[in-house]
mmCIF file of C-alpha atoms in Angstrom:
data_model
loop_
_atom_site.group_PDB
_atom_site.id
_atom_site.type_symbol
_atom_site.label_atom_id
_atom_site.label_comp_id
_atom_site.label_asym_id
_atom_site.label_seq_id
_atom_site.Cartn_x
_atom_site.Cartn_y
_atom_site.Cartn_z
ATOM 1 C CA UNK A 1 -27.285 -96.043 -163.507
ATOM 2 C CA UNK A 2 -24.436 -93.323 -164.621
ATOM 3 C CA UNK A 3 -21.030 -94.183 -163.675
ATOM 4 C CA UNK A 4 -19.750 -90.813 -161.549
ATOM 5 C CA UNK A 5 -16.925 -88.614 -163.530
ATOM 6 C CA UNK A 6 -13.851 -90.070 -162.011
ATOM 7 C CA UNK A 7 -15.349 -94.115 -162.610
ATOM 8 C CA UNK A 8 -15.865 -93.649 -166.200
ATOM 9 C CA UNK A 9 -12.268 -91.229 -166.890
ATOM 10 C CA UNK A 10 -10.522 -94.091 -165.073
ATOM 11 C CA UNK A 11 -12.132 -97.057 -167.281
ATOM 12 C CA UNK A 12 -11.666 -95.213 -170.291
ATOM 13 C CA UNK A 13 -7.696 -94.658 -169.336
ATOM 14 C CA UNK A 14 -7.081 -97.876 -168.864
ATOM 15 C CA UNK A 15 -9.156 -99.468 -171.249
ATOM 16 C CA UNK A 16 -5.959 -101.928 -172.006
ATOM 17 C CA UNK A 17 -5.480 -101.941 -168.938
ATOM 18 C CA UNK A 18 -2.296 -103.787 -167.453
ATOM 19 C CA UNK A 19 -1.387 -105.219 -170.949
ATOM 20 C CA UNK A 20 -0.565 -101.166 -171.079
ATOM 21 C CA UNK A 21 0.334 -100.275 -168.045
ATOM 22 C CA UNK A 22 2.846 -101.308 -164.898
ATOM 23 C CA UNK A 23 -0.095 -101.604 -162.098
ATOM 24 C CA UNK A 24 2.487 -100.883 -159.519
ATOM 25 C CA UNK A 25 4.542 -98.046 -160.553
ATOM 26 C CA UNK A 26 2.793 -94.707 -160.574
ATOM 27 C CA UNK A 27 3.817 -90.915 -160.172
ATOM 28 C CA UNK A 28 2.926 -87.477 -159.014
ATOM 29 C CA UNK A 29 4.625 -84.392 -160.724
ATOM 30 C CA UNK A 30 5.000 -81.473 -158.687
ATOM 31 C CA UNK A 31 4.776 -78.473 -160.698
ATOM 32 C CA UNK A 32 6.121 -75.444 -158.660
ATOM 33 C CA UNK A 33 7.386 -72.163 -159.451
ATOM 34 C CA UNK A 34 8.529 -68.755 -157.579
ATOM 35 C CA UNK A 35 6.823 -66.474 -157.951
ATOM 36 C CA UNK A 36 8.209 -62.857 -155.203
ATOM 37 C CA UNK A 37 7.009 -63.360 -152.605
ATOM 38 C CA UNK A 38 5.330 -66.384 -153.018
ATOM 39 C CA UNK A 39 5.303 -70.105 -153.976
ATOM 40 C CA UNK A 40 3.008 -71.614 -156.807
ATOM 41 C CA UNK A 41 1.964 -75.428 -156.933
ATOM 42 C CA UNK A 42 0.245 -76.364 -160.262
ATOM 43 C CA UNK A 43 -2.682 -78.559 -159.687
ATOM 44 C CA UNK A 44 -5.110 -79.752 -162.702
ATOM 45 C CA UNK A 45 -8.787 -80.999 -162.159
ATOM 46 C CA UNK A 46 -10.568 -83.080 -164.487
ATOM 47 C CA UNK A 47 -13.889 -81.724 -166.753
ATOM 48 C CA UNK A 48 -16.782 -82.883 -164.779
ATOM 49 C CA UNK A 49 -15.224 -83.497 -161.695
ATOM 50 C CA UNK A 50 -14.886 -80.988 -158.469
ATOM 51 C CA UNK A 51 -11.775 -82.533 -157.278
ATOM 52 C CA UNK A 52 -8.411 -81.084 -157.659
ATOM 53 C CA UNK A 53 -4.867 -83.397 -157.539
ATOM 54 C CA UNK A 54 -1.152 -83.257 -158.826
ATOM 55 C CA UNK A 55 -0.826 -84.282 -162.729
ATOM 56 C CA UNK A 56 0.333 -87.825 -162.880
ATOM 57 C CA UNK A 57 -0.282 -91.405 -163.269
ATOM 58 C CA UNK A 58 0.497 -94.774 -164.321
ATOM 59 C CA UNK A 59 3.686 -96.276 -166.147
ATOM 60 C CA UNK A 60 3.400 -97.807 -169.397
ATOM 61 C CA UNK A 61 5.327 -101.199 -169.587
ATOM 62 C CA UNK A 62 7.475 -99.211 -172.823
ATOM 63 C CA UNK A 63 8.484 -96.058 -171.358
ATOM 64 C CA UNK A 64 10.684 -94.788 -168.260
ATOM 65 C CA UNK A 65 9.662 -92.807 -165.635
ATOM 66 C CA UNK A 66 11.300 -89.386 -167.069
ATOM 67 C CA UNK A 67 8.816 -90.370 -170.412
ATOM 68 C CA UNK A 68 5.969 -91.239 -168.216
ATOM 69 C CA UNK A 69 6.255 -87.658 -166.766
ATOM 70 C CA UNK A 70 6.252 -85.647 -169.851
ATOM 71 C CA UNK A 71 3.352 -87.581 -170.869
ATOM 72 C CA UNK A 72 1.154 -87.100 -167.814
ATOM 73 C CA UNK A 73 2.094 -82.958 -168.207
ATOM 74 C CA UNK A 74 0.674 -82.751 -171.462
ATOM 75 C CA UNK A 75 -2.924 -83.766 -170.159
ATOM 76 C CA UNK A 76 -2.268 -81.120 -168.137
ATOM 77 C CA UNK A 77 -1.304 -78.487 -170.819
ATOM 78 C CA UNK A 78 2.317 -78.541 -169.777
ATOM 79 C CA UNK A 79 4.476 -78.925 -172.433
ATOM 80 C CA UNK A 80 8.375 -77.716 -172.177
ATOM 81 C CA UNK A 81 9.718 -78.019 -168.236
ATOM 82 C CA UNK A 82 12.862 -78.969 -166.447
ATOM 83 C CA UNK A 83 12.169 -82.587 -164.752
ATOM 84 C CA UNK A 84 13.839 -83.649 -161.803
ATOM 85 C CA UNK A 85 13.539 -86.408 -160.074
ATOM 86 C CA UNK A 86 13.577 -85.963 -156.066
ATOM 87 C CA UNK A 87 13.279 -89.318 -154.791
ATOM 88 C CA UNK A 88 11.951 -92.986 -155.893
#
């Protein structure tokens, strides 16, 4: 029996794992921009799969959350933006 899209993306991201990863902590970017006379949310959806969310994810046990963000961006193309944190 195939695994669906989002079963086997998840067990190959965390293949290590909570020897990797902080099981608890977790975040969500939100990507906006401004564009006259509107507002743009970036969301990302994975190959294979039909559903769309914000880029983010888990917290490796090595890096802080500002770290953690960049990383989860780049899966998502995103390479140079301003971070800022709104609330823990």
């Amino acid at each position: 029996m195939d695994l669906p899209a989002y079963e086997r993306l998840l067990r190959t991201y965390f293949a290590d794992g909570t020897e990797a990863f902080l099981p608890q902590v977790s975040i969500n970017c939100v990507v906006f921009r401004y564009t006259h006379p509107r507002l743009e949310v970036l969301f990302s959806r994975v190959p294979g799969m039909e559903e769309w969310y914000l880029p983010g994810g888990y917290v490796r046990k090595d890096e802080t959350l500002e770290a953690a963000a960049y990383r989860n961006l780049t899966y998502s193309g995103i390479e140079q933006v301003f971070l800022r944190q709104i609330y823990t």
